[in-house]
Coordinates of C-alpha atoms and ligand atoms in Angstrom, one line a residue:
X1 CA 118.7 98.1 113.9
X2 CA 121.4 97.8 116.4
X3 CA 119.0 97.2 119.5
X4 CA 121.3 97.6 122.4
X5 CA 122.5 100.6 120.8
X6 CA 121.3 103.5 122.8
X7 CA 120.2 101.9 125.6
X8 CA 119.8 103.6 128.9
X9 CA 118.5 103.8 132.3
X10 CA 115.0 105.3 132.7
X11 CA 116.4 108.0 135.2
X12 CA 116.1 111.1 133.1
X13 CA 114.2 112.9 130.9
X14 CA 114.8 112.0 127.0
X15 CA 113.7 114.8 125.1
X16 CA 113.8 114.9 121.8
X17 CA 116.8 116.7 120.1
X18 CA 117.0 120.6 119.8
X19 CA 117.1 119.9 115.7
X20 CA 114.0 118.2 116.0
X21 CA 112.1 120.9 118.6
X22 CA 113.8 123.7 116.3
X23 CA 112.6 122.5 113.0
X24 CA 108.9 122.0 114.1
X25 CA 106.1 124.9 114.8
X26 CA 103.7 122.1 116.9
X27 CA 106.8 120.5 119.3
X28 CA 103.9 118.3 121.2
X29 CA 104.3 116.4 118.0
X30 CA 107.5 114.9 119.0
X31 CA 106.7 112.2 121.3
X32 CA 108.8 109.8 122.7
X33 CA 107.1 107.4 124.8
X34 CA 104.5 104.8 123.5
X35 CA 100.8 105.2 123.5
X36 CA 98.9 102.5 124.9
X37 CA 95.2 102.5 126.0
X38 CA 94.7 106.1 124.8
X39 CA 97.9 106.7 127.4
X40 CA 101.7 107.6 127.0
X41 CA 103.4 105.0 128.1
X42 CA 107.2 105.0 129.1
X43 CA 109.7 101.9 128.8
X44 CA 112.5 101.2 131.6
X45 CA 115.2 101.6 128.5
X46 CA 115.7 103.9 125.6
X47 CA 116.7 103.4 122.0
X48 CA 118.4 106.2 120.3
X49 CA 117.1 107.1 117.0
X50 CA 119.6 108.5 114.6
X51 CA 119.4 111.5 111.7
X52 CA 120.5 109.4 108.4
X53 CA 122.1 112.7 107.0
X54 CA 124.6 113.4 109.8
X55 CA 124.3 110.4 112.3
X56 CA 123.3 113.1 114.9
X57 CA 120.8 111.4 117.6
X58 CA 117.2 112.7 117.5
X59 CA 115.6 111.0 120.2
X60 CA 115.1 108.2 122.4
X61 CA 112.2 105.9 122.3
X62 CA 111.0 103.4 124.7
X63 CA 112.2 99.8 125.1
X64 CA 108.5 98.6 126.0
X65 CA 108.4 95.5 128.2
X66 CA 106.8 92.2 127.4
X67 CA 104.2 93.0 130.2
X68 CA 103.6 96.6 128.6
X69 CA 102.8 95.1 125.1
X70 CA 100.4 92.8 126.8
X71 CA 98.7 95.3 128.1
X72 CA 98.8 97.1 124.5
X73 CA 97.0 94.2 122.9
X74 CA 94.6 93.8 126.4
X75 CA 93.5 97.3 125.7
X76 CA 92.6 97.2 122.4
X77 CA 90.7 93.7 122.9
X78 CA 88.9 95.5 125.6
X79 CA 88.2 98.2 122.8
X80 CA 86.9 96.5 120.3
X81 CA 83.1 95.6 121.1
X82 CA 82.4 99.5 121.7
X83 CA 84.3 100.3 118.5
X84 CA 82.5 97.9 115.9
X85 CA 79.2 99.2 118.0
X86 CA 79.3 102.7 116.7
X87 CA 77.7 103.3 113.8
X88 CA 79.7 103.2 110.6
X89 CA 79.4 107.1 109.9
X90 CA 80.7 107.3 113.8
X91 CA 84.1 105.7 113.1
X92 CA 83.8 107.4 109.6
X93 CA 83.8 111.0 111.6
X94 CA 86.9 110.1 114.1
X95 CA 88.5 109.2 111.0
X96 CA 88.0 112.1 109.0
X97 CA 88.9 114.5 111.8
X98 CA 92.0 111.9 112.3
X99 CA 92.5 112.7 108.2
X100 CA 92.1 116.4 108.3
X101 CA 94.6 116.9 111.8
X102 CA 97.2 115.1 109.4
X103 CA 96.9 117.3 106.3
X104 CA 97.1 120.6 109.1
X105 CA 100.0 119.3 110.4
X106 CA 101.7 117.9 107.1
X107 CA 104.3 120.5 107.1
X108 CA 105.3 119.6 110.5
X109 CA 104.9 115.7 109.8
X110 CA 107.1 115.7 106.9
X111 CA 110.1 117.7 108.7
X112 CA 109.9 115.1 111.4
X113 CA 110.1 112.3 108.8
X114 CA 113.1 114.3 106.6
X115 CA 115.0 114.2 109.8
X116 CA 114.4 110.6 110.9
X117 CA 114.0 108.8 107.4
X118 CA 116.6 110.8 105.2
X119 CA 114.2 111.4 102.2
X120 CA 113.8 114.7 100.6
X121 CA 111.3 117.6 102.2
X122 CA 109.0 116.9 99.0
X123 CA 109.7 113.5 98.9
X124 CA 107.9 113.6 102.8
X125 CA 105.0 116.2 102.3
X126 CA 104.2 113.8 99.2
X127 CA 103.4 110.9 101.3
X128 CA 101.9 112.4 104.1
X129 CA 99.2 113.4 101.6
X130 CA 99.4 109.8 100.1
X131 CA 99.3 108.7 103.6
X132 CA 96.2 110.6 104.2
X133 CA 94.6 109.9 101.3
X134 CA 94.0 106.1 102.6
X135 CA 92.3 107.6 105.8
X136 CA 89.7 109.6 103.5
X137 CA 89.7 106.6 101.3
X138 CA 88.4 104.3 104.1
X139 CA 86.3 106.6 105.9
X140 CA 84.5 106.7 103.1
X141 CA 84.6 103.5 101.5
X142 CA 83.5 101.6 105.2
X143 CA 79.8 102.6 103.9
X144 CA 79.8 100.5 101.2
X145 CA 81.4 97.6 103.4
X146 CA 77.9 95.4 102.2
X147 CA 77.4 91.8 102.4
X148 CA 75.1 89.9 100.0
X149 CA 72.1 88.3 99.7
X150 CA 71.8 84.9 98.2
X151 CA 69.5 83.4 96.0
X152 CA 68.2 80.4 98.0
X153 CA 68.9 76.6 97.0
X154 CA 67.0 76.1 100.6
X155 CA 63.2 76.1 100.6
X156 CA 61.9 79.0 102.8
X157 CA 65.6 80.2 103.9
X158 CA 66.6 83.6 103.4
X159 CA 70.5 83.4 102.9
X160 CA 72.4 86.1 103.4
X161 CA 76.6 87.3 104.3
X162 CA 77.5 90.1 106.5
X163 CA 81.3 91.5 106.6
X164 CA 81.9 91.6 110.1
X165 CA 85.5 93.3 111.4
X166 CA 87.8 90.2 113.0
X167 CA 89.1 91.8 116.5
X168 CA 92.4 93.0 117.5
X169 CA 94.5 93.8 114.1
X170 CA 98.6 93.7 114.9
X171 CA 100.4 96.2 112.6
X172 CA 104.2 96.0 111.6
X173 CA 105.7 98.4 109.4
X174 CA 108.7 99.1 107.5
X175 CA 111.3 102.4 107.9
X176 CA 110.8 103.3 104.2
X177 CA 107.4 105.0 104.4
X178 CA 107.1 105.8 107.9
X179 CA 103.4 107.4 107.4
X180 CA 101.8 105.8 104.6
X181 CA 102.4 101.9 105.2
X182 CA 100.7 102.7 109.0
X183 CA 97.5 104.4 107.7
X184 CA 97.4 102.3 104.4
X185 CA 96.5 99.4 107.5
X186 CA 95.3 101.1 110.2
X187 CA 92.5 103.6 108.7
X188 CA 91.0 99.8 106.9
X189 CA 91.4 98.0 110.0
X190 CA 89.5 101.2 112.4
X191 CA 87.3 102.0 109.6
X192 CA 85.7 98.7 109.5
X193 CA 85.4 97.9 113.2
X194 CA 89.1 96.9 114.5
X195 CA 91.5 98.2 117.0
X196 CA 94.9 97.9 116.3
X197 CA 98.5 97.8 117.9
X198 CA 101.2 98.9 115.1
X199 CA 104.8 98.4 115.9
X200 CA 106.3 101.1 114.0
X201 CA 110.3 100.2 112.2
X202 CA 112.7 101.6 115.3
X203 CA 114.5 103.9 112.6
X204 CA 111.4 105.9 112.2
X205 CA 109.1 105.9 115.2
X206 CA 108.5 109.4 115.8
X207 CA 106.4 109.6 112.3
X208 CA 104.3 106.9 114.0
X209 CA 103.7 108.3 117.4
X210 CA 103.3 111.8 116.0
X211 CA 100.5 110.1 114.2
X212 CA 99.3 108.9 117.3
X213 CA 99.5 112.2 119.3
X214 CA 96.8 113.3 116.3
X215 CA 94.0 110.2 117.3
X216 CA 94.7 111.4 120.7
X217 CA 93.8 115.1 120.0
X218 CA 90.9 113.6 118.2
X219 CA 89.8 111.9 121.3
X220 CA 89.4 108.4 119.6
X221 CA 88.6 105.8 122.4
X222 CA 91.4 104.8 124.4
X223 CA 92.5 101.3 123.4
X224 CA 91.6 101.7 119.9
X225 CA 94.8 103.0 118.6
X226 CA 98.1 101.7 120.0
X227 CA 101.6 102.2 119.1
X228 CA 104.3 100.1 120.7
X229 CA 107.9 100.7 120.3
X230 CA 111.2 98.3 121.5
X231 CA 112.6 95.0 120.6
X232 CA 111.1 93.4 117.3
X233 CA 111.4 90.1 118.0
X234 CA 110.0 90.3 121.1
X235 CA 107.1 92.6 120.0
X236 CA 106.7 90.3 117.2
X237 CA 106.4 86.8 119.5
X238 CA 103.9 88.8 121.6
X239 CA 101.7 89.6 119.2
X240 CA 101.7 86.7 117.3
X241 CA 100.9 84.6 120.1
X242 CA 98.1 86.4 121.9
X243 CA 95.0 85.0 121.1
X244 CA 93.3 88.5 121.3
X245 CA 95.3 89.3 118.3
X246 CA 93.3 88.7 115.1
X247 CA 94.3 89.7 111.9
X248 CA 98.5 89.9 111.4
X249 CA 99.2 92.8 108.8
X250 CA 103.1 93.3 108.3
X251 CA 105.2 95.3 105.4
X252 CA 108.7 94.8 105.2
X253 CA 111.3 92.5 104.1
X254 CA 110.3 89.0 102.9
X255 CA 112.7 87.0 105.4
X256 CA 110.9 88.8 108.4
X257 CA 108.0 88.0 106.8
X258 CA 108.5 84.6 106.4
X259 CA 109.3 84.4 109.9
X260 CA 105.9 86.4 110.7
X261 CA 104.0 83.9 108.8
X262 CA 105.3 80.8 111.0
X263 CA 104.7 82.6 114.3
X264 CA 101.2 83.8 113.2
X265 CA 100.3 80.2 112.3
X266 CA 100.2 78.9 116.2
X267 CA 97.5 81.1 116.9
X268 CA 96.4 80.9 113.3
X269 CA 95.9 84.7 112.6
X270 CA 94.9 86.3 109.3
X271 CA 97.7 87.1 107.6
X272 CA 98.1 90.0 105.7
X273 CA 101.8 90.2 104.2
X274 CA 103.6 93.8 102.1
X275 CA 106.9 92.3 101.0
X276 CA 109.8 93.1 99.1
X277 CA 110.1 93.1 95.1
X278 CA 112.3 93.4 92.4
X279 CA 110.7 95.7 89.3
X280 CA 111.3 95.0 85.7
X281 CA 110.8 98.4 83.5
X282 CA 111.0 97.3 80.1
X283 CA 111.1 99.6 77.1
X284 CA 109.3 98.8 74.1
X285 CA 110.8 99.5 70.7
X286 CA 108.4 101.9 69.8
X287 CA 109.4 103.9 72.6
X288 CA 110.6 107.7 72.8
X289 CA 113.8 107.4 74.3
X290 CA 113.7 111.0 76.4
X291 CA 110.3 110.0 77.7
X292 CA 111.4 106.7 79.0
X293 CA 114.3 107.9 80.1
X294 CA 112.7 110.1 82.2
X295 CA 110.5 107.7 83.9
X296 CA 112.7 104.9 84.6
X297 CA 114.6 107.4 86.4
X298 CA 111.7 108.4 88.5
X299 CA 111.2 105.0 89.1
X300 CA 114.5 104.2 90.5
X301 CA 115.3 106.8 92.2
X302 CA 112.6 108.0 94.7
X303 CA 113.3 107.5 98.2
X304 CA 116.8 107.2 97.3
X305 CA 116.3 103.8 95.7
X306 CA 114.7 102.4 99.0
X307 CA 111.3 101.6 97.3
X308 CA 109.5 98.6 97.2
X309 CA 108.3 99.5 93.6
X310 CA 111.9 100.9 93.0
X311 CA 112.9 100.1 88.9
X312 CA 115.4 97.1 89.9
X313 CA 115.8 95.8 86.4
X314 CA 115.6 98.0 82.9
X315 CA 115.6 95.9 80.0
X316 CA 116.2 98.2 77.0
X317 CA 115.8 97.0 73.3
X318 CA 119.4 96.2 72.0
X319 CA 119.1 99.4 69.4
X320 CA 118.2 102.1 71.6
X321 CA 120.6 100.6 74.0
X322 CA 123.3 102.5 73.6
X323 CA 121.2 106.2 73.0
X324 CA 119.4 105.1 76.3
X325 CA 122.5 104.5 78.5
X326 CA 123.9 108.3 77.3
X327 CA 120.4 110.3 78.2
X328 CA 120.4 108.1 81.2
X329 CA 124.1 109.7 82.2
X330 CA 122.6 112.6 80.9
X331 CA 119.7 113.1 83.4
X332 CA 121.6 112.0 86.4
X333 CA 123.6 115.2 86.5
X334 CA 120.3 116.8 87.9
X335 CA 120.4 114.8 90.4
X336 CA 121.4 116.6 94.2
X337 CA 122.0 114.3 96.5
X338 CA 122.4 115.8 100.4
X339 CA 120.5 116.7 103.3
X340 CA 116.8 116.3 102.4
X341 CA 115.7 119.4 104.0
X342 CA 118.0 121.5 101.6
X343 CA 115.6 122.8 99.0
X344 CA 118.2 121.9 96.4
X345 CA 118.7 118.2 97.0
X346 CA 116.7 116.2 95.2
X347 CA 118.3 111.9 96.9
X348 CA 118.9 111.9 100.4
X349 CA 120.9 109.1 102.1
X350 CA 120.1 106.1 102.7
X351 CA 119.1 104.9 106.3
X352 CA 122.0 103.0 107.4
X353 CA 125.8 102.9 106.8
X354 CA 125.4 98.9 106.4
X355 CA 122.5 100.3 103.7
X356 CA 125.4 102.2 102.0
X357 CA 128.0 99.2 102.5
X358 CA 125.5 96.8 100.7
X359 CA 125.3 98.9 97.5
X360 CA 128.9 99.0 97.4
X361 CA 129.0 95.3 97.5
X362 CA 126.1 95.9 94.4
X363 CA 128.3 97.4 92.9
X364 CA 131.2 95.7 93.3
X365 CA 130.3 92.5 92.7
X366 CA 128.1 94.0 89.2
X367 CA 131.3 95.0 87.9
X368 CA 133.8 91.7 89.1
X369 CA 131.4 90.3 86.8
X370 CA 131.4 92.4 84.0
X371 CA 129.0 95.2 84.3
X372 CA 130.2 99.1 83.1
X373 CA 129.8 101.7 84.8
X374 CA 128.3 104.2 82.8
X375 CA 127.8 107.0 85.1
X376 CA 128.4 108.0 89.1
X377 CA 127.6 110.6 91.0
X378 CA 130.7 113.0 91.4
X379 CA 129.4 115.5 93.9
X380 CA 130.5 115.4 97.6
X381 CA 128.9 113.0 99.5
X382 CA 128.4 114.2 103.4
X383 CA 128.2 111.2 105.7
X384 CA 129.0 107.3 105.8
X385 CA 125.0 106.9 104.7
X386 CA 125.4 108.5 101.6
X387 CA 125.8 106.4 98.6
X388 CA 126.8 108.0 94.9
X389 CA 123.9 107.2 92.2
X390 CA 125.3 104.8 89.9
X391 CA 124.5 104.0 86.8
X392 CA 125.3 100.1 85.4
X393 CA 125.2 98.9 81.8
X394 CA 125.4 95.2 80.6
X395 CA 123.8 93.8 84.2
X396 CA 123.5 90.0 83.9
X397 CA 121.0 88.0 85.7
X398 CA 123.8 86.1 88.2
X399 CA 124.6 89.7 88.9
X400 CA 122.7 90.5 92.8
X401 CA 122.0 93.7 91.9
X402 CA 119.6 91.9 89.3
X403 CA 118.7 89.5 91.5
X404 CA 118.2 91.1 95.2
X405 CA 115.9 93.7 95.3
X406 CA 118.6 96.3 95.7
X407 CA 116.9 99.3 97.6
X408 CA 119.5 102.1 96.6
X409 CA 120.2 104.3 93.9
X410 CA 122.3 101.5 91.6
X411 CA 120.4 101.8 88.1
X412 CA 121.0 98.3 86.6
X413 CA 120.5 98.5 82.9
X414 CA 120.3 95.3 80.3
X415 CA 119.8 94.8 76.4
X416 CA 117.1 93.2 74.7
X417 CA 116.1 91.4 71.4
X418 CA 112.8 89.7 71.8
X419 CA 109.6 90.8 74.1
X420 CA 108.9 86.9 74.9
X421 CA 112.1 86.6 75.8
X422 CA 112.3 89.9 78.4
X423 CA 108.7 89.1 80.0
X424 CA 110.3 85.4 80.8
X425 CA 113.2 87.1 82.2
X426 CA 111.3 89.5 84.5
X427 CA 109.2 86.7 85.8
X428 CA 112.6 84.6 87.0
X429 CA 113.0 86.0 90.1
X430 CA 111.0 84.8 93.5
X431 CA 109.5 88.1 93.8
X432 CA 106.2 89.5 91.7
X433 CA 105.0 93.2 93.4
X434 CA 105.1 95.5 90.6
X435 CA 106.4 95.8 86.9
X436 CA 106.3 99.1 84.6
X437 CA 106.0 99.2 80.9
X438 CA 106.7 102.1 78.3
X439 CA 105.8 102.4 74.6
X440 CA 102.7 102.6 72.6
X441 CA 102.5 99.2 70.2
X442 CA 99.0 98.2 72.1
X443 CA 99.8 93.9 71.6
X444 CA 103.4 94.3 73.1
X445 CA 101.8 96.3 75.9
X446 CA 99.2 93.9 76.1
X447 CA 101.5 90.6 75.7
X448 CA 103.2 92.7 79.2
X449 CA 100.4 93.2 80.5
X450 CA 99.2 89.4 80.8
X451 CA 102.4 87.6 80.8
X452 CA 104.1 89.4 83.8
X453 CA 103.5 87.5 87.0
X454 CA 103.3 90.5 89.2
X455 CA 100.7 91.9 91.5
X456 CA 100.4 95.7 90.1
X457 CA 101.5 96.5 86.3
X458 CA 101.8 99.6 85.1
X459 CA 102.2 101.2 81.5
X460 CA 103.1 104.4 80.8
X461 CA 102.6 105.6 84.4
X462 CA 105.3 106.0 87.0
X463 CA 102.7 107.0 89.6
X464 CA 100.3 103.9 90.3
X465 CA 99.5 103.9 93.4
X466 CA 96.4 105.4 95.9
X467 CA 93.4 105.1 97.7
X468 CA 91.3 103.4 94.9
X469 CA 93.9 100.9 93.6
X470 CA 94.2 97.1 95.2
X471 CA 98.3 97.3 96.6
X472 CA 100.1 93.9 96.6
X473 CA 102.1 91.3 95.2
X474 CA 102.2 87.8 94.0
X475 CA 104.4 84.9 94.9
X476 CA 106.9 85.9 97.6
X477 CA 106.1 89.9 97.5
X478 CA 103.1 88.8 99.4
X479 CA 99.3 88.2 100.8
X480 CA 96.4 90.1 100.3
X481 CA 95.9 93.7 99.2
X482 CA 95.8 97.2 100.6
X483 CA 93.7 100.1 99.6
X484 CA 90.8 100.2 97.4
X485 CA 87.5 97.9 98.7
X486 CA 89.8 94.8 99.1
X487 CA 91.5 96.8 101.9
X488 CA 89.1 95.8 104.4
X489 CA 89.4 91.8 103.6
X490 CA 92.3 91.6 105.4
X491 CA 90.5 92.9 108.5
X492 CA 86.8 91.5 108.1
X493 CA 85.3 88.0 108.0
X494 CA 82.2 87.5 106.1
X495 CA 79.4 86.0 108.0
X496 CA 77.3 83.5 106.4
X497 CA 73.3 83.7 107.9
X498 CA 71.0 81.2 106.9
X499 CA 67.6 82.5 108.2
X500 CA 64.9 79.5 107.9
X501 CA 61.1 79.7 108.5
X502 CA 59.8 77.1 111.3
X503 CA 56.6 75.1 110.1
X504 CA 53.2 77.2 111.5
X505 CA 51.6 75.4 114.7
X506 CA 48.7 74.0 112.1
X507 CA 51.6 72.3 110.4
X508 CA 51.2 73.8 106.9
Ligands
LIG1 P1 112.2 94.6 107.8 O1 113.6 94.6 108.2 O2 111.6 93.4 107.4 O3 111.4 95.4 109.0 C1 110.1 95.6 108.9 C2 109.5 95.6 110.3 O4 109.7 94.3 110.8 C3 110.1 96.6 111.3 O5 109.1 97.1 112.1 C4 111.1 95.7 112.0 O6 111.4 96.2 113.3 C5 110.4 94.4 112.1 N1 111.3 93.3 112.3 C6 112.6 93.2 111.9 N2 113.1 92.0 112.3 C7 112.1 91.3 112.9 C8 112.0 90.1 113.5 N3 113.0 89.2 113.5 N4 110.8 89.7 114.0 C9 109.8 90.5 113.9 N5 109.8 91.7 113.4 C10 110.9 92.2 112.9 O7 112.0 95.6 106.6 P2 112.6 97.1 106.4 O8 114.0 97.0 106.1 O9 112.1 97.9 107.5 O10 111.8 97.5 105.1 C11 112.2 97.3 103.8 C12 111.5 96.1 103.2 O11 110.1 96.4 103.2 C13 111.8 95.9 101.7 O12 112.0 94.5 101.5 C14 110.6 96.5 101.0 O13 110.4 96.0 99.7 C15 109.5 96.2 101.9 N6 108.4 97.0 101.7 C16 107.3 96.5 101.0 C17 106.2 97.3 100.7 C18 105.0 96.7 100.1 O14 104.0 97.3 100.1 N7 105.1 95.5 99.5 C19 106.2 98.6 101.1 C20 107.3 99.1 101.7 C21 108.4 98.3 102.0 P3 112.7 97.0 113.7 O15 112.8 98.2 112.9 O16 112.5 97.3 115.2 O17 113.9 96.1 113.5

């Protein structure tokens, strides 16, 4: 983002815009300043926030000051004894009210996050209930948050662990999934005992504060749920350096997180790291070529190709090739792309004009070096964010729509000969979040299925995400995992008691 785009004096009143209140049934959703110590809190300058379709603004939200993020992070430090105190089905309650306040309101939610993120209407009421599935998930998962005991090597010692929440958790999330990468951190991080202070992406803040208008309606202790909006960097440094702060949980790019990861090692936080990725979908020969097909196009093109699962690669064997490329031309004529509250339009824009101007120089540079295209969106296109879908044949690996992870709807297709050959290929790249797989020969799948360095594999499954399932990547996708029981060790620290017996008075 453009941060001194926008920026103005606090001597008015920065309403949201009449879109926003028009489109919405609950207009106290639509908040603009930040929440701080169970408080909204105004900065002395404003950012606008933009509409991705039409480049219309839709707000302003505060520039907070260094002082105001301090006070953020004091807040919640000041929260966080009382919080861990309550008894786990205490926080569980706050949280399921919290839960069921989102899923009343999802209608609302996901208009707000059409309007500031681009994505389609369905796209949007899908992740609000994904995002809400994680605080259910928690709630209910805290209760099983046990510790062990330990068969003594120590005569007379009871030994025993208990998983104890760390303090403060700092949250930094991405624009892509405005709702779901906050609760998929917060709801672990409050369910086991921490307060947190998220710093929400400044293209999509009002998803975030909305959700913070629900805690406050739930009347969650002030302090325990911040959300601070302004300058990254400065945001970032704050966070990073208070000693108060904890645990460091961040999804985005991997160069920010990089950067993250040396900041957070001067007050030596635990790290908790969501980063980018570049998906292999291969094809097995046994595969139906209408069935895979199908899926790979799901899996490139949801969220307008802005996905961090998003299909980057599609390795096709060399003699369905061809048959593959035409259904794949074939299918993308269904495709709507346009305003993603229009009922019709089934790819939105993507978040940026310098989004759009990078997929063009995708594109570009696929075809200076010998890529076809094999298909392009020929509808009309309504705004500088919009990019045509594009389909690519013959992708090579010095290509950067192979190598980046592209995050747009480029569909960057390559032939195959030999399985050993393809799994080596997919594991060439720096990144290793998630890889999907589609036939039926059960030793190719299982050959993929152990030789593909990546965090999450899927076979046969488009959808592979949720509550239950532990999120996350290897090598530079990331640290740690999200959701499922492993959720809470990025915001607990297991406690090792050794409980001896002292020798009786008599001595024996
Ligand atoms: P990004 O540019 O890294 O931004 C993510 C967050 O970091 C935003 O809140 C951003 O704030 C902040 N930020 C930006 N520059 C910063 C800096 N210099 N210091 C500190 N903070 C900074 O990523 P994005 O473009 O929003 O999101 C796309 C990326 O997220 C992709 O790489 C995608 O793969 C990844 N992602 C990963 C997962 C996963 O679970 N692995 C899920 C979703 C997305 P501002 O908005 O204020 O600049």
């Amino acid at each position: 983002m453009n941060h001194h785009s926008g920026y103005h004096t606090n001597n008015s009143d920065y309403k949201a815009s009449h879109e926003m209140m028009t489109l919405l049934d609950d207009v106290r959703l639509v908040r603009n300043h930040a929440y701080i110590n169970g408080k909204w809190q105004c900065g002395e300058h404003f950012h606008a926030v933009e509409n991705p379709a039409n480049n219309q603004t839709i707000g302003y939200i505060s520039m907070l000051s260094e002082q105001q993020i301090d006070d953020a992070i004091e807040s919640a430090d000041q929260a966080f004894h009382p919080w861990r105190k309550l008894s786990v089905d205490q926080r569980a309650e706050y949280l399921m009210n919290w839960y069921y306040a989102i899923l009343e309101s999802k209608q609302d939610l996901a208009h707000l996050m059409v309007v500031e993120q681009g994505k389609t209407l369905a796209e949007a009421l899908g992740e609000i209930e994904y995002g809400a599935s994680f605080v259910r998930w928690f709630a209910e998962e805290a209760r099983r948050s046990y510790g062990q005991t330990i068969p003594s090597h120590i005569q007379n010692a009871q030994l025993s662990t208990l998983r104890e929440p760390i303090g403060v958790a700092a949250l930094i999330t991405p624009w892509n999934f405005p709702n779901a990468m906050i609760t998929r951190k917060a709801a672990a991080a409050l369910a086991i005992g921490c307060p947190v202070v998220i710093k929400p992406a400044s293209d999509t803040p009002f998803s975030a504060l909305a959700l913070a208008e629900l805690v406050d309606r739930c009347g969650f202790p002030a302090g325990v749920f911040n959300v601070v909006t302004g300058d990254a960097a400065m945001i970032s440094k704050q966070l990073c350096s208070a000693t108060q702060v904890k645990a460091l949980s961040f999804t985005g790019s991997t160069a920010v997180g990089k950067r993250l990861l040396k900041q957070a090692a001067e007050t030596v936080k635990k790290c908790s790291m969501e980063l980018g990725g570049n998906a292999p979908f291969i094809v097995l020969d046994d595969m139906d070529i209408e069935q895979a097909v199908d899926a790979a196009i799901d899996a490139k093109f949801q969220t307008s190709g802005q996905d961090c699962l998003a299909a980057n690669r599609i390795f096709v064997p060399r003699r369905h090739y061809e048959a593959f490329l035409t259904k794949f031309a074939e299918s993308m004529k269904q495709i709507v792309v346009g305003n993603g509250l229009d009922p019709k339009v089934t790819l939105g824009p993507l978040i940026s004009v310098n989004a759009a101007k990078n997929a063009t120089r995708l594109v570009n540079d696929a075809i200076e070096k010998g890529a076809r295209v094999i298909a392009q969106y020929q509808g009309h296109l309504s705004g500088p964010n919009f990019f045509a879908p594009t389909l690519l044949a013959d992708v090579t690996p010095d290509m950067a729509v192979y190598r980046e992870e592209n995050f747009c709807p480029i569909a960057g297709v390559l032939p195959y000969d030999d399985l050993e050959q393809v799994i080596d290929m997919s594991n060439e790249t720096e990144y290793g979040l998630a890889a999907y797989v589609y036939g039926h020969n059960i030793h190719d799948i299982w050959r993929c299925m152990r030789g593909l360095e990546f965090g999450m594999v899927s076979v046969n499954s488009v959808k592979m995400t949720g509550g239950p399932i532990p999120f996350g990547g290897v090598k530079q996708s990331g640290l740690g995992r999200e959701g499922s029981c492993h959720g809470f060790d990025e915001f607990s620290e297991i406690k090792y008691c050794c409980l001896g017996q002292l020798p009786t008075a008599s001595g024996s």
